[in-house]
Amino acid sequence: MTILIVATSNPGKLQEMQTYLKDSNWELQLKPSELEIEETGDTFTANACLKASEVAKATGEWAIADDSGLQVDALQGAPGIYSARYGKTDKDRIERLLRELGNGSNREGQFVCVIAMARPNGEIALQAEGICRGTIEHTPRGTSGFGYDPIFYLPEQQLTFAEMTPEMKQRYSHRGKAFASLLPQLSKLT
Ligand code: IMP
């Protein structure tokens, strides 16, 4: 088993990554908490690559990072790469988004996830992207998941992400889709 450092401090993301990589021959380890990488990029891809590369160089191990966020059409793609910085807590972030969206009829949006994997020398070895389109609910529903899950609704499933089982979210979500395209490439690396 090769060690793979997960470059995140978000427990929700870590839990999902563990599920996606459970049958792989990588041993996941959480990045040291003192190692904080500032997200200075202006795209999901730039930030995912930055986090993976910096954590790999600092630890001397392979590293994987995900940069993700919610883009709301009527808010011109906001909060986008600022999704984690849109408020102090998940509750604050959801309240701000619902306030800014008001009662507008266009409630469409999408979750985007870019995953980057870096070699121990910091060089990016793999990248993958996943997108999941849906609509924004007027009030939060469901208790699973994390972040904006309670207000992100998938019309085809008639459920918010927070009402789905982890397996369902894995199947439809932006992160699930990004991992589905990453996994075949990942098995060729080792
Ligand atoms: P970052 O990738 O660390 O910059 O954070 C992305 C932010 O987007 C998270 O803190 C969440 O607020 C939000 N986000 C990303 N993926 C999801 C998801 O699967 N469900 C709900 N919120 C998400």
Coordinates of N, CA, C and O in Angstrom, one line a residue, residues 7-190:
A7 N -5.4 16.1 1.3 CA -5.2 17.5 1.6 C -6.5 18.3 1.9 O -6.9 19.1 1.2
T8 N -7.1 17.9 3.0 CA -8.4 18.6 3.4 C -8.5 18.7 4.9 O -7.9 17.8 5.6
S9 N -9.2 19.7 5.4 CA -9.5 19.7 6.8 C -11.0 19.6 7.0 O -11.5 19.7 8.1
N10 N -11.7 19.3 5.9 CA -13.1 19.1 5.9 C -13.5 17.7 6.2 O -13.3 16.8 5.3
P11 N -14.1 17.4 7.4 CA -14.4 15.9 7.7 C -15.4 15.3 6.7 O -15.3 14.1 6.5
G12 N -16.3 16.1 6.2 CA -17.3 15.6 5.3 C -16.6 15.1 4.0 O -17.0 14.0 3.5
K13 N -15.7 15.9 3.5 CA -15.0 15.5 2.3 C -14.1 14.3 2.5 O -14.1 13.4 1.7
L14 N -13.4 14.2 3.7 CA -12.6 13.1 4.0 C -13.4 11.8 4.0 O -13.0 10.8 3.4
Q15 N -14.6 11.9 4.7 CA -15.4 10.7 4.8 C -15.8 10.2 3.4 O -15.8 9.0 3.1
E16 N -16.2 11.2 2.5 CA -16.6 10.7 1.1 C -15.4 10.2 0.4 O -15.5 9.1 -0.3
M17 N -14.2 10.8 0.5 CA -13.0 10.3 -0.2 C -12.7 8.9 0.3 O -12.3 8.0 -0.5
Q18 N -12.8 8.6 1.6 CA -12.5 7.3 2.1 C -13.4 6.2 1.5 O -13.0 5.1 1.1
T19 N -14.7 6.6 1.3 CA -15.6 5.7 0.6 C -15.2 5.4 -0.8 O -15.2 4.2 -1.3
Y20 N -14.9 6.5 -1.6 CA -14.5 6.3 -3.0 C -13.3 5.4 -3.1 O -13.1 4.7 -4.1
L21 N -12.3 5.6 -2.2 CA -11.0 4.9 -2.4 C -10.9 3.6 -1.5 O -9.8 3.1 -1.4
K22 N -12.0 3.2 -1.0 CA -11.8 2.0 0.0 C -11.3 0.8 -0.6 O -10.6 0.0 0.0
D23 N -11.5 0.5 -1.9 CA -11.0 -0.7 -2.5 C -9.7 -0.5 -3.3 O -9.3 -1.4 -4.0
S24 N -9.1 0.7 -3.1 CA -7.9 1.0 -3.9 C -6.7 0.5 -3.1 O -6.8 0.1 -1.9
N25 N -5.5 0.5 -3.7 CA -4.4 0.1 -2.9 C -3.6 1.3 -2.4 O -2.4 1.3 -2.4
W26 N -4.3 2.3 -2.0 CA -3.7 3.5 -1.4 C -4.1 3.5 0.1 O -5.3 3.3 0.4
E27 N -3.2 3.9 1.0 CA -3.5 4.0 2.4 C -3.7 5.5 2.7 O -2.7 6.3 2.7
L28 N -4.9 5.9 3.0 CA -5.2 7.3 3.2 C -4.8 7.8 4.5 O -5.1 7.1 5.5
Q29 N -4.2 9.0 4.5 CA -3.8 9.6 5.8 C -4.2 11.1 5.7 O -4.0 11.7 4.7
L30 N -4.7 11.6 6.8 CA -5.1 13.0 6.8 C -3.9 13.9 6.9 O -2.9 13.6 7.6
K31 N -3.9 15.0 6.2 CA -2.8 16.0 6.3 C -2.6 16.5 7.7 O -3.6 16.6 8.5
P32 N -1.3 16.8 8.1 CA -1.1 17.3 9.4 C -1.9 18.6 9.6 O -1.9 19.4 8.7
S33 N -2.5 18.8 10.8 CA -3.5 20.0 10.9 C -2.7 21.3 10.8 O -3.3 22.3 10.4
E34 N -1.4 21.3 11.2 CA -0.7 22.6 11.1 C -0.4 23.0 9.7 O 0.0 24.2 9.5
L35 N -0.6 22.1 8.8 CA -0.3 22.4 7.4 C -1.5 23.0 6.7 O -2.4 22.3 6.3
E36 N -1.6 24.4 6.6 CA -2.7 25.0 6.0 C -2.3 25.7 4.7 O -1.4 26.4 4.7
I37 N -3.0 25.3 3.6 CA -2.6 25.9 2.3 C -3.7 26.9 2.0 O -4.9 26.7 1.9
E38 N -3.2 28.1 1.7 CA -4.2 29.2 1.3 C -4.6 29.0 -0.1 O -3.8 28.8 -1.0
E39 N -5.9 29.1 -0.3 CA -6.5 28.9 -1.7 C -6.4 30.2 -2.5 O -7.4 30.9 -2.5
T40 N -5.3 30.4 -3.1 CA -5.1 31.7 -3.8 C -5.5 31.6 -5.3 O -5.4 32.6 -6.0
G41 N -5.8 30.4 -5.8 CA -6.2 30.2 -7.2 C -7.5 30.9 -7.5 O -8.3 31.1 -6.6
D42 N -7.8 31.1 -8.8 CA -9.1 31.7 -9.2 C -10.0 30.7 -9.9 O -11.0 31.1 -10.5
T43 N -9.6 29.5 -9.9 CA -10.5 28.4 -10.5 C -10.4 27.2 -9.5 O -9.5 27.1 -8.7
F44 N -11.4 26.3 -9.7 CA -11.4 25.1 -8.9 C -10.1 24.3 -9.2 O -9.5 23.7 -8.3
T45 N -9.8 24.2 -10.5 CA -8.6 23.4 -10.9 C -7.3 24.0 -10.3 O -6.5 23.2 -9.7
A46 N -7.2 25.3 -10.3 CA -5.9 25.9 -9.8 C -5.8 25.6 -8.3 O -4.8 25.2 -7.8
N47 N -7.0 25.7 -7.6 CA -6.9 25.5 -6.1 C -6.7 24.0 -5.8 O -5.9 23.7 -4.8
A48 N -7.3 23.1 -6.5 CA -7.1 21.6 -6.3 C -5.6 21.3 -6.5 O -5.0 20.6 -5.7
C49 N -5.0 21.8 -7.6 CA -3.6 21.5 -7.9 C -2.7 22.1 -6.9 O -1.8 21.5 -6.4
L50 N -3.0 23.3 -6.5 CA -2.2 24.0 -5.4 C -2.2 23.2 -4.1 O -1.1 22.9 -3.6
K51 N -3.4 22.8 -3.7 CA -3.4 22.0 -2.4 C -2.7 20.7 -2.5 O -1.9 20.4 -1.6
A52 N -3.0 20.0 -3.6 CA -2.3 18.6 -3.7 C -0.8 18.8 -3.8 O -0.1 18.1 -3.1
S53 N -0.3 19.7 -4.6 CA 1.1 19.9 -4.8 C 1.8 20.4 -3.5 O 2.9 19.8 -3.2
E54 N 1.2 21.4 -2.8 CA 1.9 21.9 -1.6 C 2.0 20.8 -0.5 O 3.0 20.7 0.2
V55 N 0.9 20.1 -0.4 CA 0.8 19.1 0.7 C 1.8 17.9 0.3 O 2.5 17.4 1.2
A56 N 1.9 17.6 -0.9 CA 2.9 16.5 -1.3 C 4.3 17.0 -1.0 O 5.1 16.2 -0.4
K57 N 4.6 18.2 -1.4 CA 6.0 18.7 -1.2 C 6.3 18.7 0.3 O 7.4 18.4 0.7
A58 N 5.3 19.2 1.1 CA 5.6 19.4 2.5 C 5.7 18.1 3.2 O 6.5 18.0 4.2
T59 N 5.0 17.0 2.8 CA 5.1 15.7 3.5 C 6.0 14.7 2.8 O 6.4 13.7 3.4
G60 N 6.4 15.0 1.5 CA 7.2 14.0 0.8 C 6.5 12.7 0.5 O 7.1 11.7 0.2
E61 N 5.1 12.8 0.4 CA 4.3 11.7 0.1 C 3.3 12.1 -1.1 O 3.2 13.3 -1.4
W62 N 2.7 11.1 -1.7 CA 1.6 11.4 -2.7 C 0.5 12.1 -1.9 O 0.3 11.9 -0.7
A63 N -0.2 13.1 -2.6 CA -1.3 13.8 -2.0 C -2.4 14.0 -2.9 O -2.2 14.0 -4.2
I64 N -3.6 14.0 -2.4 CA -4.8 14.2 -3.2 C -5.6 15.3 -2.6 O -5.7 15.5 -1.4
A65 N -6.2 16.2 -3.5 CA -7.0 17.3 -3.0 C -8.2 17.5 -3.9 O -8.2 17.1 -5.0
D66 N -9.3 18.0 -3.3 CA -10.5 18.3 -4.0 C -10.8 19.7 -3.8 O -10.7 20.2 -2.7
D67 N -11.1 20.5 -4.8 CA -11.7 21.8 -4.7 C -13.0 21.8 -5.3 O -13.2 21.3 -6.4
S68 N -14.0 22.2 -4.5 CA -15.4 22.1 -5.0 C -16.2 23.3 -4.5 O -15.8 24.0 -3.6
G69 N -17.4 23.4 -5.1 CA -18.3 24.5 -4.7 C -19.6 24.5 -5.5 O -19.7 23.7 -6.4
L70 N -20.4 25.3 -5.0 CA -21.8 25.5 -5.6 C -21.8 26.7 -6.5 O -21.5 27.8 -6.0
Q71 N -22.3 26.6 -7.7 CA -22.4 27.8 -8.6 C -23.9 27.9 -8.9 O -24.5 27.0 -9.4
V72 N -24.5 29.1 -8.5 CA -25.9 29.3 -8.7 C -26.1 30.3 -9.9 O -25.5 31.3 -9.9
D73 N -26.9 29.8 -10.9 CA -27.0 30.5 -12.1 C -27.5 32.0 -11.9 O -26.9 32.9 -12.5
A74 N -28.5 32.2 -11.1 CA -29.1 33.5 -10.9 C -28.1 34.4 -10.1 O -28.3 35.6 -10.1
L75 N -27.1 33.9 -9.5 CA -26.1 34.7 -8.8 C -24.8 34.7 -9.6 O -23.7 34.9 -9.0
Q76 N -24.9 34.5 -10.9 CA -23.7 34.6 -11.8 C -22.6 33.7 -11.3 O -21.4 34.0 -11.4
G77 N -23.0 32.5 -10.8 CA -22.0 31.5 -10.5 C -21.5 31.5 -9.0 O -20.7 30.7 -8.6
A78 N -22.0 32.5 -8.3 CA -21.6 32.6 -6.8 C -22.3 31.5 -6.1 O -23.4 31.0 -6.5
P79 N -21.8 31.0 -4.9 CA -20.6 31.4 -4.3 C -19.3 30.8 -5.0 O -18.2 31.2 -4.7
G80 N -19.5 29.8 -5.9 CA -18.3 29.2 -6.6 C -17.1 28.9 -5.8 O -17.3 28.1 -4.8
I81 N -16.0 29.4 -6.2 CA -14.8 29.0 -5.5 C -14.7 29.6 -4.0 O -13.9 29.2 -3.2
Y82 N -15.7 30.5 -3.7 CA -15.8 31.0 -2.4 C -16.8 30.3 -1.5 O -17.2 30.8 -0.5
S83 N -17.3 29.1 -2.0 CA -18.3 28.4 -1.2 C -18.0 28.2 0.2 O -18.9 28.3 1.1
A84 N -16.8 27.8 0.5 CA -16.4 27.6 1.9 C -16.3 28.9 2.7 O -16.4 28.9 3.9
R85 N -16.0 30.0 2.0 CA -15.8 31.3 2.7 C -17.0 32.1 2.7 O -16.9 33.3 3.0
Y86 N -18.2 31.6 2.4 CA -19.4 32.4 2.2 C -20.1 32.7 3.6 O -21.0 33.5 3.6
G87 N -19.5 32.1 4.6 CA -20.1 32.3 6.0 C -19.2 31.5 6.9 O -18.4 30.7 6.5
K88 N -19.5 31.7 8.3 CA -18.6 31.0 9.2 C -19.0 29.5 9.4 O -18.1 28.7 9.6
T89 N -20.3 29.2 9.4 CA -20.8 27.8 9.5 C -21.6 27.4 8.3 O -22.1 28.3 7.6
D90 N -21.9 26.1 8.2 CA -22.8 25.7 7.1 C -24.1 26.4 7.2 O -24.6 26.8 6.2
K91 N -24.6 26.6 8.4 CA -25.9 27.2 8.6 C -25.9 28.7 8.1 O -26.7 29.1 7.3
D92 N -24.8 29.4 8.4 CA -24.6 30.8 8.0 C -24.6 30.8 6.4 O -25.1 31.7 5.8
R93 N -23.8 29.9 5.9 CA -23.6 29.9 4.4 C -24.9 29.6 3.7 O -25.2 30.3 2.7
I94 N -25.7 28.7 4.2 CA -27.0 28.4 3.6 C -27.9 29.6 3.7 O -28.6 30.0 2.8
E95 N -28.0 30.2 4.9 CA -28.9 31.3 5.1 C -28.5 32.5 4.2 O -29.4 33.1 3.6
R96 N -27.2 32.7 4.0 CA -26.8 33.8 3.1 C -27.2 33.5 1.7 O -27.7 34.4 1.0
L97 N -27.0 32.3 1.2 CA -27.3 31.9 -0.1 C -28.8 32.1 -0.4 O -29.2 32.7 -1.4
L98 N -29.6 31.6 0.6 CA -31.1 31.7 0.4 C -31.5 33.2 0.4 O -32.4 33.6 -0.3
R99 N -30.9 34.0 1.3 CA -31.2 35.4 1.3 C -30.9 36.1 0.0 O -31.7 36.8 -0.6
E100 N -29.7 35.8 -0.6 CA -29.3 36.5 -1.8 C -30.1 36.0 -3.0 O -30.4 36.8 -3.9
L101 N -30.6 34.8 -2.9 CA -31.4 34.3 -4.0 C -32.8 34.8 -3.9 O -33.5 34.9 -4.9
G102 N -33.3 35.1 -2.7 CA -34.6 35.6 -2.5 C -35.7 34.6 -3.0 O -35.5 33.4 -2.9
N103 N -36.8 35.2 -3.6 CA -37.8 34.3 -4.1 C -37.7 34.2 -5.6 O -38.7 33.8 -6.3
G104 N -36.6 34.5 -6.2 CA -36.4 34.4 -7.7 C -36.8 33.0 -8.2 O -36.7 32.0 -7.5
S105 N -37.3 33.1 -9.5 CA -37.9 31.8 -10.0 C -36.8 30.9 -10.6 O -36.9 29.7 -10.7
N106 N -35.6 31.5 -11.1 CA -34.5 30.7 -11.6 C -33.7 30.2 -10.4 O -32.9 31.0 -9.8
R107 N -33.9 28.9 -10.1 CA -33.2 28.4 -8.9 C -32.2 27.3 -9.3 O -31.8 26.5 -8.5
E108 N -31.8 27.4 -10.6 CA -30.9 26.3 -11.1 C -29.4 26.6 -10.7 O -29.0 27.8 -10.5
G109 N -28.7 25.5 -10.6 CA -27.3 25.7 -10.2 C -26.6 24.4 -10.4 O -27.2 23.4 -10.8
Q110 N -25.3 24.4 -10.0 CA -24.5 23.1 -10.1 C -23.4 23.1 -9.1 O -22.8 24.1 -8.7
F111 N -23.1 21.8 -8.7 CA -22.0 21.6 -7.8 C -20.8 21.2 -8.8 O -21.1 20.4 -9.7
V112 N -19.6 21.7 -8.6 CA -18.5 21.3 -9.3 C -17.4 20.8 -8.4 O -17.3 21.3 -7.3
C113 N -16.7 19.8 -8.8 CA -15.6 19.2 -8.0 C -14.4 18.9 -9.0 O -14.6 18.2 -10.0
V114 N -13.3 19.4 -8.6 CA -12.1 19.1 -9.3 C -11.1 18.4 -8.3 O -10.9 18.9 -7.2
I115 N -10.6 17.2 -8.7 CA -9.7 16.5 -7.9 C -8.3 16.5 -8.5 O -8.2 16.3 -9.8
A116 N -7.3 16.7 -7.8 CA -5.9 16.7 -8.3 C -5.1 15.7 -7.4 O -5.3 15.7 -6.2
M117 N -4.2 15.0 -8.0 CA -3.3 14.1 -7.3 C -1.9 14.5 -7.6 O -1.6 14.6 -8.8
A118 N -1.1 14.6 -6.6 CA 0.3 15.1 -6.9 C 1.3 14.0 -6.4 O 1.1 13.3 -5.4
R119 N 2.4 13.9 -7.1 CA 3.5 13.0 -6.8 C 4.3 13.6 -5.6 O 4.1 14.8 -5.3
P120 N 5.1 12.8 -4.9 CA 5.8 13.3 -3.7 C 6.6 14.6 -4.0 O 6.9 15.4 -3.1
N121 N 7.0 14.8 -5.3 CA 7.8 16.0 -5.6 C 6.9 17.2 -6.0 O 7.4 18.2 -6.3
G122 N 5.6 17.0 -5.9 CA 4.7 18.1 -6.1 C 4.1 18.2 -7.5 O 3.2 18.9 -7.8
E123 N 4.7 17.3 -8.4 CA 4.2 17.3 -9.8 C 2.8 16.8 -9.8 O 2.5 15.7 -9.2
I124 N 1.9 17.4 -10.6 CA 0.5 16.9 -10.7 C 0.5 15.7 -11.6 O 0.9 15.7 -12.8
A125 N 0.0 14.5 -11.1 CA 0.0 13.3 -11.8 C -1.4 13.0 -12.5 O -1.5 12.5 -13.6
L126 N -2.5 13.5 -11.8 CA -3.8 13.2 -12.3 C -4.8 14.3 -12.0 O -4.6 14.9 -10.9
Q127 N -5.8 14.5 -12.8 CA -6.8 15.5 -12.5 C -8.1 15.0 -13.0 O -8.2 14.3 -14.1
A128 N -9.2 15.3 -12.3 CA -10.6 14.9 -12.8 C -11.6 15.9 -12.4 O -11.4 16.5 -11.3
E129 N -12.7 16.0 -13.2 CA -13.7 17.0 -12.8 C -15.1 16.3 -12.9 O -15.3 15.4 -13.7
G130 N -16.0 16.7 -12.0 CA -17.3 16.2 -12.0 C -18.3 17.3 -11.8 O -18.0 18.3 -11.0
I131 N -19.4 17.3 -12.5 CA -20.4 18.4 -12.3 C -21.8 17.7 -12.1 O -22.1 16.7 -12.7
C132 N -22.6 18.3 -11.1 CA -23.9 17.8 -10.9 C -24.9 19.0 -10.9 O -24.7 19.9 -10.1
R133 N -25.8 19.0 -11.8 CA -26.8 20.1 -11.9 C -28.0 19.8 -11.0 O -28.4 18.6 -10.9
G134 N -28.6 20.8 -10.5 CA -29.8 20.7 -9.7 C -30.5 22.0 -9.4 O -30.2 23.0 -10.1
T135 N -31.3 22.1 -8.4 CA -32.0 23.4 -8.1 C -31.8 23.6 -6.6 O -31.5 22.7 -5.8
I136 N -32.0 24.9 -6.3 CA -31.8 25.3 -4.9 C -33.2 25.4 -4.2 O -34.1 26.1 -4.7
E137 N -33.4 24.7 -3.1 CA -34.6 24.6 -2.4 C -34.9 26.0 -1.6 O -33.9 26.7 -1.4
H138 N -36.1 26.2 -1.2 CA -36.4 27.5 -0.5 C -36.0 27.3 1.0 O -35.7 28.2 1.7
T139 N -36.2 26.0 1.5 CA -35.8 25.8 2.9 C -35.0 24.5 2.9 O -35.2 23.5 2.1
P140 N -34.1 24.3 3.9 CA -33.2 23.1 4.0 C -34.1 21.9 4.3 O -35.0 22.0 5.1
R141 N -33.7 20.8 3.7 CA -34.3 19.5 4.0 C -33.3 18.4 4.1 O -32.4 18.2 3.2
G142 N -33.4 17.5 5.1 CA -32.5 16.4 5.3 C -31.4 16.6 6.2 O -31.1 17.8 6.6
T143 N -30.8 15.5 6.7 CA -29.8 15.7 7.8 C -28.4 15.0 7.4 O -27.5 15.0 8.2
S144 N -28.3 14.4 6.2 CA -27.1 13.7 5.9 C -26.1 14.7 5.2 O -26.5 15.8 4.9
G145 N -24.9 14.2 5.0 CA -23.9 15.0 4.2 C -23.4 16.2 5.0 O -23.3 16.2 6.2
F146 N -23.0 17.2 4.2 CA -22.4 18.4 4.8 C -22.7 19.6 3.9 O -23.3 19.5 2.8
G147 N -22.2 20.8 4.3 CA -22.2 22.0 3.5 C -23.6 22.3 3.0 O -24.6 22.4 3.8
Y148 N -23.8 22.6 1.7 CA -25.0 23.0 1.2 C -26.0 21.9 0.8 O -27.0 22.1 0.2
D149 N -25.7 20.6 1.3 CA -26.5 19.5 0.9 C -28.0 19.7 1.2 O -28.8 19.2 0.3
P150 N -28.4 20.3 2.3 CA -29.8 20.3 2.6 C -30.6 21.2 1.7 O -31.8 21.2 1.6
I151 N -29.9 22.1 0.9 CA -30.7 23.0 -0.1 C -30.5 22.6 -1.5 O -31.0 23.2 -2.4
F152 N -29.7 21.6 -1.8 CA -29.4 21.2 -3.2 C -30.3 20.0 -3.6 O -30.1 18.9 -3.0
Y153 N -31.2 20.2 -4.5 CA -32.2 19.3 -4.9 C -32.0 18.7 -6.3 O -31.7 19.5 -7.2
L154 N -32.2 17.4 -6.3 CA -32.0 16.7 -7.7 C -33.5 16.4 -8.1 O -34.1 15.4 -7.6
P155 N -34.0 17.1 -9.1 CA -35.4 16.9 -9.5 C -35.6 15.4 -10.0 O -36.7 14.9 -9.6
E156 N -34.7 14.8 -10.7 CA -34.9 13.4 -11.1 C -35.1 12.4 -10.0 O -35.8 11.4 -10.1
Q157 N -34.4 12.7 -8.8 CA -34.5 11.8 -7.7 C -35.6 12.3 -6.7 O -35.9 11.6 -5.7
Q158 N -36.0 13.6 -6.8 CA -36.9 14.2 -5.9 C -36.4 14.2 -4.5 O -37.2 14.0 -3.5
L159 N -35.1 14.4 -4.3 CA -34.5 14.4 -3.0 C -33.4 15.5 -3.0 O -32.8 15.8 -4.0
T160 N -33.1 16.1 -1.8 CA -31.9 16.9 -1.7 C -30.8 15.9 -1.4 O -31.0 14.8 -1.0
F161 N -29.5 16.4 -1.6 CA -28.4 15.6 -1.3 C -28.4 15.2 0.2 O -28.0 14.1 0.5
A162 N -29.0 16.0 1.1 CA -29.0 15.7 2.5 C -30.1 14.6 2.8 O -30.1 14.1 3.9
E163 N -30.9 14.3 1.9 CA -31.9 13.2 2.1 C -31.5 11.9 1.4 O -32.2 10.9 1.5
M164 N -30.3 11.9 0.8 CA -29.8 10.7 0.1 C -29.0 9.9 1.1 O -28.3 10.4 2.0
T165 N -28.9 8.6 0.8 CA -27.9 7.7 1.5 C -26.6 8.1 0.9 O -26.5 8.6 -0.2
P166 N -25.5 7.8 1.6 CA -24.2 8.1 1.1 C -24.0 7.4 -0.3 O -23.3 8.0 -1.2
E167 N -24.5 6.2 -0.5 CA -24.4 5.5 -1.8 C -25.0 6.3 -2.9 O -24.5 6.3 -4.0
M168 N -26.2 6.8 -2.6 CA -26.9 7.6 -3.6 C -26.2 8.9 -4.0 O -26.0 9.2 -5.1
K169 N -25.7 9.5 -2.9 CA -24.9 10.8 -3.2 C -23.7 10.4 -4.0 O -23.4 11.2 -4.9
Q170 N -23.1 9.3 -3.7 CA -21.9 8.9 -4.4 C -22.2 8.7 -5.9 O -21.4 9.1 -6.8
R171 N -23.4 8.2 -6.2 CA -23.8 7.9 -7.6 C -24.0 9.2 -8.4 O -23.7 9.3 -9.6
Y172 N -24.7 10.2 -7.8 CA -25.1 11.4 -8.5 C -24.2 12.6 -8.3 O -24.3 13.5 -9.1
S173 N -23.5 12.7 -7.3 CA -22.8 13.9 -6.9 C -21.6 14.2 -7.8 O -21.0 13.4 -8.5
H174 N -21.3 15.5 -7.8 CA -20.1 16.0 -8.5 C -18.8 15.3 -8.1 O -18.0 14.9 -8.9
R175 N -18.7 15.0 -6.8 CA -17.5 14.3 -6.3 C -17.5 12.9 -6.7 O -16.5 12.3 -7.1
G176 N -18.7 12.3 -6.7 CA -18.8 10.9 -7.1 C -18.4 10.7 -8.6 O -17.7 9.8 -9.0
K177 N -18.9 11.7 -9.4 CA -18.6 11.7 -10.8 C -17.1 11.9 -11.1 O -16.5 11.3 -11.9
A178 N -16.5 12.8 -10.3 CA -15.1 13.1 -10.5 C -14.2 11.9 -10.1 O -13.3 11.5 -10.8
F179 N -14.6 11.2 -9.0 CA -13.9 10.0 -8.6 C -14.1 8.9 -9.6 O -13.2 8.1 -9.9
A180 N -15.3 8.8 -10.2 CA -15.6 7.7 -11.2 C -14.6 7.9 -12.4 O -14.2 6.9 -12.9
S181 N -14.3 9.1 -12.7 CA -13.4 9.3 -13.9 C -11.9 9.2 -13.4 O -11.0 8.9 -14.2
L182 N -11.7 9.4 -12.1 CA -10.3 9.3 -11.6 C -9.8 7.9 -11.4 O -8.7 7.5 -11.6
L183 N -10.8 7.1 -10.9 CA -10.3 5.7 -10.4 C -9.7 4.9 -11.5 O -8.6 4.2 -11.1
P184 N -10.2 4.8 -12.7 CA -9.4 4.0 -13.7 C -8.0 4.5 -13.9 O -7.1 3.7 -14.1
Q185 N -7.8 5.8 -13.9 CA -6.5 6.4 -14.1 C -5.6 6.1 -12.9 O -4.4 5.8 -13.0
L186 N -6.2 6.1 -11.7 CA -5.5 5.8 -10.5 C -4.9 4.4 -10.4 O -3.8 4.2 -10.0
S187 N -5.7 3.5 -10.9 CA -5.2 2.1 -10.8 C -4.0 1.9 -11.7 O -3.2 1.0 -11.5
K188 N -3.9 2.7 -12.7 CA -2.8 2.6 -13.6 C -1.5 3.1 -13.1 O -0.4 2.9 -13.5
L189 N -1.6 4.0 -12.0 CA -0.4 4.7 -11.5 C 0.5 3.8 -10.7 O 1.6 4.0 -10.6
T190 N -0.2 2.8 -10.0 CA 0.6 2.0 -9.0 C 0.9 0.6 -9.6 O 0.3 0.2 -10.6

